[in-house]
mmCIF file of C-alpha atoms in Angstrom:
data_model
loop_
_atom_site.group_PDB
_atom_site.id
_atom_site.type_symbol
_atom_site.label_atom_id
_atom_site.label_comp_id
_atom_site.label_asym_id
_atom_site.label_seq_id
_atom_site.Cartn_x
_atom_site.Cartn_y
_atom_site.Cartn_z
ATOM 1 C CA UNK A 1 -5.423 20.789 1.463
ATOM 2 C CA UNK A 2 -8.502 22.861 2.309
ATOM 3 C CA UNK A 3 -10.743 20.531 0.346
ATOM 4 C CA UNK A 4 -10.007 17.812 2.906
ATOM 5 C CA UNK A 5 -11.177 19.847 5.910
ATOM 6 C CA UNK A 6 -14.315 17.725 6.350
ATOM 7 C CA UNK A 7 -12.631 14.462 5.304
ATOM 8 C CA UNK A 8 -9.535 14.181 7.489
ATOM 9 C CA UNK A 9 -10.132 13.659 11.232
ATOM 10 C CA UNK A 10 -8.572 16.326 13.490
ATOM 11 C CA UNK A 11 -7.880 18.489 10.454
ATOM 12 C CA UNK A 12 -6.186 21.314 12.346
ATOM 13 C CA UNK A 13 -3.614 18.925 13.823
ATOM 14 C CA UNK A 14 -3.136 17.387 10.390
ATOM 15 C CA UNK A 15 -2.463 20.829 8.917
ATOM 16 C CA UNK A 16 0.125 21.621 11.585
ATOM 17 C CA UNK A 17 1.928 18.299 11.119
ATOM 18 C CA UNK A 18 2.147 18.441 7.307
ATOM 19 C CA UNK A 19 3.927 21.784 7.577
ATOM 20 C CA UNK A 20 6.761 20.249 9.624
ATOM 21 C CA UNK A 21 9.559 17.979 8.285
ATOM 22 C CA UNK A 22 8.994 14.248 8.636
ATOM 23 C CA UNK A 23 11.476 12.294 10.767
ATOM 24 C CA UNK A 24 14.121 10.266 8.964
ATOM 25 C CA UNK A 25 13.350 6.543 9.153
ATOM 26 C CA UNK A 26 15.589 3.630 8.211
ATOM 27 C CA UNK A 27 14.754 -0.042 7.706
ATOM 28 C CA UNK A 28 17.330 -2.584 8.837
ATOM 29 C CA UNK A 29 18.135 -4.971 5.994
ATOM 30 C CA UNK A 30 17.887 -8.438 7.492
ATOM 31 C CA UNK A 31 19.415 -9.972 4.363
ATOM 32 C CA UNK A 32 22.758 -8.552 5.533
ATOM 33 C CA UNK A 33 22.473 -7.781 9.239
ATOM 34 C CA UNK A 34 20.100 -7.744 12.207
ATOM 35 C CA UNK A 35 18.322 -4.726 13.711
ATOM 36 C CA UNK A 36 20.311 -5.167 16.914
ATOM 37 C CA UNK A 37 23.709 -5.297 15.198
ATOM 38 C CA UNK A 38 22.835 -2.351 12.955
ATOM 39 C CA UNK A 39 21.682 -0.202 15.877
ATOM 40 C CA UNK A 40 24.850 -1.011 17.817
ATOM 41 C CA UNK A 41 27.134 -0.182 14.863
ATOM 42 C CA UNK A 42 25.418 3.137 14.178
ATOM 43 C CA UNK A 43 25.341 4.065 17.846
ATOM 44 C CA UNK A 44 29.093 3.422 18.007
ATOM 45 C CA UNK A 45 29.682 6.085 15.341
ATOM 46 C CA UNK A 46 27.352 8.611 16.948
ATOM 47 C CA UNK A 47 23.805 7.978 15.703
ATOM 48 C CA UNK A 48 21.102 7.844 18.378
ATOM 49 C CA UNK A 49 18.429 5.626 16.845
ATOM 50 C CA UNK A 50 14.949 5.121 18.293
ATOM 51 C CA UNK A 51 13.110 1.881 17.518
ATOM 52 C CA UNK A 52 9.564 2.115 16.162
ATOM 53 C CA UNK A 53 7.514 -0.188 18.342
ATOM 54 C CA UNK A 54 5.199 -1.479 15.617
ATOM 55 C CA UNK A 55 7.935 -2.803 13.301
ATOM 56 C CA UNK A 56 11.182 -4.325 14.647
ATOM 57 C CA UNK A 57 13.075 -3.392 11.468
ATOM 58 C CA UNK A 58 12.335 0.362 11.598
ATOM 59 C CA UNK A 59 14.274 3.080 13.436
ATOM 60 C CA UNK A 60 13.965 6.867 13.502
ATOM 61 C CA UNK A 61 17.061 9.028 13.151
ATOM 62 C CA UNK A 62 17.074 12.522 14.739
ATOM 63 C CA UNK A 63 16.521 15.214 12.119
ATOM 64 C CA UNK A 64 19.685 16.965 11.100
ATOM 65 C CA UNK A 65 21.804 13.813 11.232
ATOM 66 C CA UNK A 66 22.780 12.731 7.718
ATOM 67 C CA UNK A 67 22.981 8.955 7.729
ATOM 68 C CA UNK A 68 23.178 8.324 3.986
ATOM 69 C CA UNK A 69 26.963 8.842 3.883
ATOM 70 C CA UNK A 70 27.749 6.059 6.359
ATOM 71 C CA UNK A 71 29.565 2.892 5.351
ATOM 72 C CA UNK A 72 26.584 0.871 6.597
ATOM 73 C CA UNK A 73 24.332 2.616 4.085
ATOM 74 C CA UNK A 74 26.670 1.978 1.169
ATOM 75 C CA UNK A 75 27.027 -1.670 2.228
ATOM 76 C CA UNK A 76 23.236 -2.041 2.106
ATOM 77 C CA UNK A 77 22.701 -2.666 5.796
ATOM 78 C CA UNK A 78 19.695 -0.335 5.790
ATOM 79 C CA UNK A 79 17.295 1.531 3.514
ATOM 80 C CA UNK A 80 16.070 5.101 4.104
ATOM 81 C CA UNK A 81 12.297 5.445 3.735
ATOM 82 C CA UNK A 82 9.076 6.858 5.172
ATOM 83 C CA UNK A 83 7.583 4.736 7.930
ATOM 84 C CA UNK A 84 4.206 4.516 6.171
ATOM 85 C CA UNK A 85 5.784 2.979 3.064
ATOM 86 C CA UNK A 86 6.479 -0.139 5.152
ATOM 87 C CA UNK A 87 2.736 -0.548 5.717
ATOM 88 C CA UNK A 88 2.041 -1.443 2.082
ATOM 89 C CA UNK A 89 4.399 -4.443 2.343
ATOM 90 C CA UNK A 90 2.898 -5.339 5.741
ATOM 91 C CA UNK A 91 -0.523 -5.466 4.051
ATOM 92 C CA UNK A 92 0.803 -7.476 1.075
ATOM 93 C CA UNK A 93 2.254 -10.019 3.554
ATOM 94 C CA UNK A 94 4.671 -11.803 1.166
ATOM 95 C CA UNK A 95 5.905 -15.262 2.160
ATOM 96 C CA UNK A 96 9.124 -17.182 1.394
ATOM 97 C CA UNK A 97 8.896 -19.208 -1.824
ATOM 98 C CA UNK A 98 6.092 -17.191 -3.416
ATOM 99 C CA UNK A 99 6.009 -15.585 -6.864
ATOM 100 C CA UNK A 100 5.315 -11.864 -6.599
ATOM 101 C CA UNK A 101 4.919 -9.052 -9.124
ATOM 102 C CA UNK A 102 5.847 -5.510 -8.098
ATOM 103 C CA UNK A 103 4.225 -3.646 -10.966
ATOM 104 C CA UNK A 104 5.654 -0.156 -10.237
ATOM 105 C CA UNK A 105 8.846 -1.132 -8.442
ATOM 106 C CA UNK A 106 11.347 1.731 -8.812
ATOM 107 C CA UNK A 107 13.289 2.952 -6.931
ATOM 108 C CA UNK A 108 13.021 -0.346 -5.021
ATOM 109 C CA UNK A 109 12.149 0.450 -1.417
ATOM 110 C CA UNK A 110 9.123 -1.826 -1.333
ATOM 111 C CA UNK A 111 10.769 -4.408 -3.612
ATOM 112 C CA UNK A 112 13.716 -4.841 -1.251
ATOM 113 C CA UNK A 113 11.317 -4.934 1.712
ATOM 114 C CA UNK A 114 9.332 -7.704 0.000
ATOM 115 C CA UNK A 115 12.573 -9.648 -0.542
ATOM 116 C CA UNK A 116 13.349 -9.339 3.170
ATOM 117 C CA UNK A 117 9.924 -10.692 4.074
ATOM 118 C CA UNK A 118 10.526 -13.580 1.676
ATOM 119 C CA UNK A 119 13.985 -14.224 3.174
ATOM 120 C CA UNK A 120 15.289 -13.928 -0.404
ATOM 121 C CA UNK A 121 13.525 -17.183 -1.344
ATOM 122 C CA UNK A 122 11.108 -17.342 -4.275
ATOM 123 C CA UNK A 123 10.758 -14.940 -7.221
ATOM 124 C CA UNK A 124 9.999 -11.226 -7.539
ATOM 125 C CA UNK A 125 9.313 -9.660 -10.922
ATOM 126 C CA UNK A 126 10.244 -6.001 -10.364
ATOM 127 C CA UNK A 127 8.843 -3.857 -13.154
ATOM 128 C CA UNK A 128 8.961 -0.183 -14.058
ATOM 129 C CA UNK A 129 8.525 1.803 -17.245
ATOM 130 C CA UNK A 130 11.444 4.256 -17.435
ATOM 131 C CA UNK A 131 15.164 3.624 -17.816
ATOM 132 C CA UNK A 132 16.154 6.346 -15.339
ATOM 133 C CA UNK A 133 14.034 4.828 -12.559
ATOM 134 C CA UNK A 134 15.252 1.327 -13.431
ATOM 135 C CA UNK A 135 18.838 2.411 -12.771
ATOM 136 C CA UNK A 136 17.856 3.313 -9.198
ATOM 137 C CA UNK A 137 15.983 0.011 -8.866
ATOM 138 C CA UNK A 138 18.980 -2.030 -10.048
ATOM 139 C CA UNK A 139 21.281 -0.101 -7.720
ATOM 140 C CA UNK A 140 19.150 -0.696 -4.628
ATOM 141 C CA UNK A 141 18.551 -4.374 -5.384
ATOM 142 C CA UNK A 142 22.296 -4.892 -5.728
ATOM 143 C CA UNK A 143 23.243 -2.785 -2.706
ATOM 144 C CA UNK A 144 20.810 -4.614 -0.414
ATOM 145 C CA UNK A 145 21.822 -8.063 -1.670
ATOM 146 C CA UNK A 146 18.531 -9.143 -3.246
ATOM 147 C CA UNK A 147 19.083 -12.150 -5.532
ATOM 148 C CA UNK A 148 15.499 -13.257 -6.286
ATOM 149 C CA UNK A 149 14.382 -10.229 -8.345
ATOM 150 C CA UNK A 150 14.118 -10.222 -12.130
ATOM 151 C CA UNK A 151 13.810 -6.669 -13.479
ATOM 152 C CA UNK A 152 11.526 -5.836 -16.420
ATOM 153 C CA UNK A 153 10.870 -2.592 -18.275
ATOM 154 C CA UNK A 154 7.342 -2.012 -19.579
ATOM 155 C CA UNK A 155 4.220 0.031 -18.971
ATOM 156 C CA UNK A 156 2.484 -1.876 -16.173
ATOM 157 C CA UNK A 157 -0.890 -1.303 -17.841
ATOM 158 C CA UNK A 158 0.285 -3.570 -20.649
ATOM 159 C CA UNK A 159 2.436 -6.009 -18.691
ATOM 160 C CA UNK A 160 2.496 -9.230 -20.753
ATOM 161 C CA UNK A 161 0.883 -12.440 -19.589
ATOM 162 C CA UNK A 162 3.957 -14.612 -19.008
ATOM 163 C CA UNK A 163 1.964 -17.599 -17.819
ATOM 164 C CA UNK A 164 3.323 -17.102 -14.286
ATOM 165 C CA UNK A 165 0.885 -17.900 -11.423
ATOM 166 C CA UNK A 166 1.532 -14.809 -9.314
ATOM 167 C CA UNK A 167 0.656 -15.303 -5.658
ATOM 168 C CA UNK A 168 0.618 -11.571 -4.937
ATOM 169 C CA UNK A 169 0.865 -8.325 -6.898
ATOM 170 C CA UNK A 170 1.750 -4.925 -5.479
ATOM 171 C CA UNK A 171 0.492 -1.837 -7.313
ATOM 172 C CA UNK A 172 2.331 1.060 -5.678
ATOM 173 C CA UNK A 173 0.625 3.416 -8.070
ATOM 174 C CA UNK A 174 1.908 6.771 -9.311
ATOM 175 C CA UNK A 175 -0.301 9.485 -7.848
ATOM 176 C CA UNK A 176 -0.531 13.153 -6.916
ATOM 177 C CA UNK A 177 1.768 12.313 -3.956
ATOM 178 C CA UNK A 178 0.059 14.609 -1.443
ATOM 179 C CA UNK A 179 1.169 12.316 1.381
ATOM 180 C CA UNK A 180 4.761 13.455 0.791
ATOM 181 C CA UNK A 181 3.929 17.102 1.461
ATOM 182 C CA UNK A 182 6.143 17.228 4.567
ATOM 183 C CA UNK A 183 9.248 16.845 2.409
ATOM 184 C CA UNK A 184 7.824 18.595 -0.670
ATOM 185 C CA UNK A 185 5.965 21.737 0.510
ATOM 186 C CA UNK A 186 4.935 22.621 -3.052
ATOM 187 C CA UNK A 187 2.382 19.798 -2.780
ATOM 188 C CA UNK A 188 0.286 22.067 -0.563
ATOM 189 C CA UNK A 189 -0.825 23.734 -3.806
ATOM 190 C CA UNK A 190 -3.957 22.405 -5.578
ATOM 191 C CA UNK A 191 -3.567 19.498 -8.002
ATOM 192 C CA UNK A 192 -4.001 20.416 -11.663
ATOM 193 C CA UNK A 193 -7.372 18.953 -12.843
ATOM 194 C CA UNK A 194 -5.916 17.697 -16.129
ATOM 195 C CA UNK A 195 -3.152 15.836 -14.279
ATOM 196 C CA UNK A 196 -5.744 14.347 -11.923
ATOM 197 C CA UNK A 197 -7.768 12.989 -14.856
ATOM 198 C CA UNK A 198 -4.627 11.567 -16.453
ATOM 199 C CA UNK A 199 -3.256 9.894 -13.322
ATOM 200 C CA UNK A 200 -6.626 8.322 -12.459
ATOM 201 C CA UNK A 201 -6.712 6.673 -15.888
ATOM 202 C CA UNK A 202 -3.185 5.322 -15.284
ATOM 203 C CA UNK A 203 -4.148 4.011 -11.839
ATOM 204 C CA UNK A 204 -7.232 2.242 -13.192
ATOM 205 C CA UNK A 205 -5.177 0.639 -15.947
ATOM 206 C CA UNK A 206 -2.516 -0.599 -13.515
ATOM 207 C CA UNK A 207 -5.013 -2.052 -11.057
ATOM 208 C CA UNK A 208 -7.023 -3.674 -13.835
ATOM 209 C CA UNK A 209 -3.892 -5.345 -15.245
ATOM 210 C CA UNK A 210 -2.799 -6.561 -11.814
ATOM 211 C CA UNK A 211 -6.164 -8.226 -11.230
ATOM 212 C CA UNK A 212 -6.008 -9.831 -14.680
ATOM 213 C CA UNK A 213 -2.525 -11.272 -14.041
ATOM 214 C CA UNK A 214 -3.018 -12.611 -10.494
ATOM 215 C CA UNK A 215 -4.019 -16.236 -10.027
ATOM 216 C CA UNK A 216 -7.477 -17.073 -8.669
ATOM 217 C CA UNK A 217 -7.343 -16.622 -4.907
ATOM 218 C CA UNK A 218 -4.261 -14.435 -5.187
ATOM 219 C CA UNK A 219 -3.856 -11.070 -3.469
ATOM 220 C CA UNK A 220 -3.429 -7.644 -5.053
ATOM 221 C CA UNK A 221 -2.566 -4.609 -2.913
ATOM 222 C CA UNK A 222 -3.269 -1.183 -4.402
ATOM 223 C CA UNK A 223 -1.475 1.624 -2.581
ATOM 224 C CA UNK A 224 -0.979 5.370 -3.045
ATOM 225 C CA UNK A 225 0.557 8.178 -1.035
ATOM 226 C CA UNK A 226 -2.226 10.675 -1.743
ATOM 227 C CA UNK A 227 -5.292 11.810 0.202
ATOM 228 C CA UNK A 228 -7.472 12.302 -2.922
ATOM 229 C CA UNK A 229 -10.532 10.003 -2.805
ATOM 230 C CA UNK A 230 -10.791 10.159 -6.603
ATOM 231 C CA UNK A 231 -7.428 8.366 -6.834
ATOM 232 C CA UNK A 232 -8.192 6.003 -3.975
ATOM 233 C CA UNK A 233 -11.760 4.880 -3.293
ATOM 234 C CA UNK A 234 -12.784 5.940 -6.806
ATOM 235 C CA UNK A 235 -10.223 3.646 -8.440
ATOM 236 C CA UNK A 236 -11.045 0.784 -6.041
ATOM 237 C CA UNK A 237 -14.770 1.099 -6.855
ATOM 238 C CA UNK A 238 -13.939 0.946 -10.556
ATOM 239 C CA UNK A 239 -12.127 -2.364 -10.043
ATOM 240 C CA UNK A 240 -14.944 -3.832 -7.937
ATOM 241 C CA UNK A 241 -17.422 -2.974 -10.674
ATOM 242 C CA UNK A 242 -15.384 -4.235 -13.646
ATOM 243 C CA UNK A 243 -13.377 -7.234 -12.431
ATOM 244 C CA UNK A 244 -13.910 -10.531 -10.557
ATOM 245 C CA UNK A 245 -12.508 -9.510 -7.193
ATOM 246 C CA UNK A 246 -13.422 -8.709 -3.613
ATOM 247 C CA UNK A 247 -11.912 -6.514 -0.925
ATOM 248 C CA UNK A 248 -10.238 -8.090 2.099
ATOM 249 C CA UNK A 249 -10.299 -6.373 5.494
ATOM 250 C CA UNK A 250 -6.946 -4.957 6.600
ATOM 251 C CA UNK A 251 -5.443 -5.001 10.079
ATOM 252 C CA UNK A 252 -2.808 -2.356 10.756
ATOM 253 C CA UNK A 253 -0.187 -2.165 13.514
ATOM 254 C CA UNK A 254 -0.737 1.628 13.660
ATOM 255 C CA UNK A 255 -3.779 3.924 13.921
ATOM 256 C CA UNK A 256 -5.752 4.195 10.692
ATOM 257 C CA UNK A 257 -9.127 5.094 9.252
ATOM 258 C CA UNK A 258 -11.555 3.255 6.941
ATOM 259 C CA UNK A 259 -12.097 4.240 3.344
ATOM 260 C CA UNK A 260 -14.804 6.800 2.651
ATOM 261 C CA UNK A 261 -17.960 5.874 0.743
ATOM 262 C CA UNK A 262 -18.933 9.405 -0.252
ATOM 263 C CA UNK A 263 -17.276 12.793 -0.488
ATOM 264 C CA UNK A 264 -17.806 16.089 -2.281
ATOM 265 C CA UNK A 265 -20.902 14.803 -4.081
ATOM 266 C CA UNK A 266 -19.253 11.531 -5.170
ATOM 267 C CA UNK A 267 -20.386 8.077 -3.994
ATOM 268 C CA UNK A 268 -18.513 4.776 -4.118
ATOM 269 C CA UNK A 269 -19.089 1.090 -3.452
ATOM 270 C CA UNK A 270 -19.897 0.617 0.273
ATOM 271 C CA UNK A 271 -17.210 -2.095 0.398
ATOM 272 C CA UNK A 272 -14.487 0.559 0.252
ATOM 273 C CA UNK A 273 -14.778 0.915 4.050
ATOM 274 C CA UNK A 274 -12.450 -2.133 4.066
ATOM 275 C CA UNK A 275 -9.679 0.086 2.646
ATOM 276 C CA UNK A 276 -7.386 1.964 5.016
ATOM 277 C CA UNK A 277 -6.231 5.569 5.249
ATOM 278 C CA UNK A 278 -3.219 6.559 7.357
ATOM 279 C CA UNK A 279 -2.564 10.263 7.811
ATOM 280 C CA UNK A 280 0.712 12.011 8.733
ATOM 281 C CA UNK A 281 -0.585 12.948 12.193
ATOM 282 C CA UNK A 282 -1.509 9.305 12.903
ATOM 283 C CA UNK A 283 2.067 7.982 12.842
ATOM 284 C CA UNK A 284 4.269 11.072 12.406
ATOM 285 C CA UNK A 285 5.160 10.059 8.866
ATOM 286 C CA UNK A 286 3.728 10.476 5.374
ATOM 287 C CA UNK A 287 0.272 9.534 4.124
ATOM 288 C CA UNK A 288 -0.927 6.170 2.845
ATOM 289 C CA UNK A 289 -4.032 4.694 1.242
ATOM 290 C CA UNK A 290 -4.275 0.945 0.670
ATOM 291 C CA UNK A 291 -6.791 -1.597 -0.573
ATOM 292 C CA UNK A 292 -6.358 -5.372 -0.471
ATOM 293 C CA UNK A 293 -8.089 -7.441 -3.165
ATOM 294 C CA UNK A 294 -8.616 -11.165 -3.621
ATOM 295 C CA UNK A 295 -9.126 -12.458 -7.174
ATOM 296 C CA UNK A 296 -12.297 -14.492 -7.585
#
């Protein structure tokens, strides 16, 4: 993480926070229950939840309390996730009745969140490329009662043109995952340069395909859980240069920071300041980068 010393605001606090476990966060599944009913049921069996003020569906669970073995979890009344992962769906802003493509959907946290936002009305194409991850996706869609998702298995970079006028596309891109360092301490080690080159090529291919598939005027959200500008602003600049699109400003319900236009000798399109960066010490969660595109 030393290479981010002059990039991340309040770096010393950041470094302290990423070396502590992240709090457990659950999202109430409004397709099956309400936040109020869920909180009351879990409190009755001994869980002391704390509501997150910026999202009425999110609660923190005190560390050390295992909540995944509860009946409510198996019934799909909630989903365990990082708080920052909810921000990508907040930025996508799906609406009931829309047609949405989740290009890298497994294991389904954001897909099921999208379905909640849509009130299970419309259509979600939930895609991923590996059978093992698709099993987790199917399981979570079923457990949480999502009925509007059609699951596909293909490399998102070559997702076929089905003639569907997608209103929105989410690219929750595979990345070096540095934002998950609080739960995976090995991520404090430097990223292998060959992996970085490979994953950037994958990210560019996914974002390019999303912007090719979306209808004119439609919205594409590109999100990662890494701090690396090469995987974030670098990929966004590539899309701005190669494809008919523009960035849309993002409003967050939590503290955040604009995208960076230059770093470590690299320079990117000045428009990337419209992207957002959320660090673990901003919201006591993981890390998030997001860009919101409109197809021209």
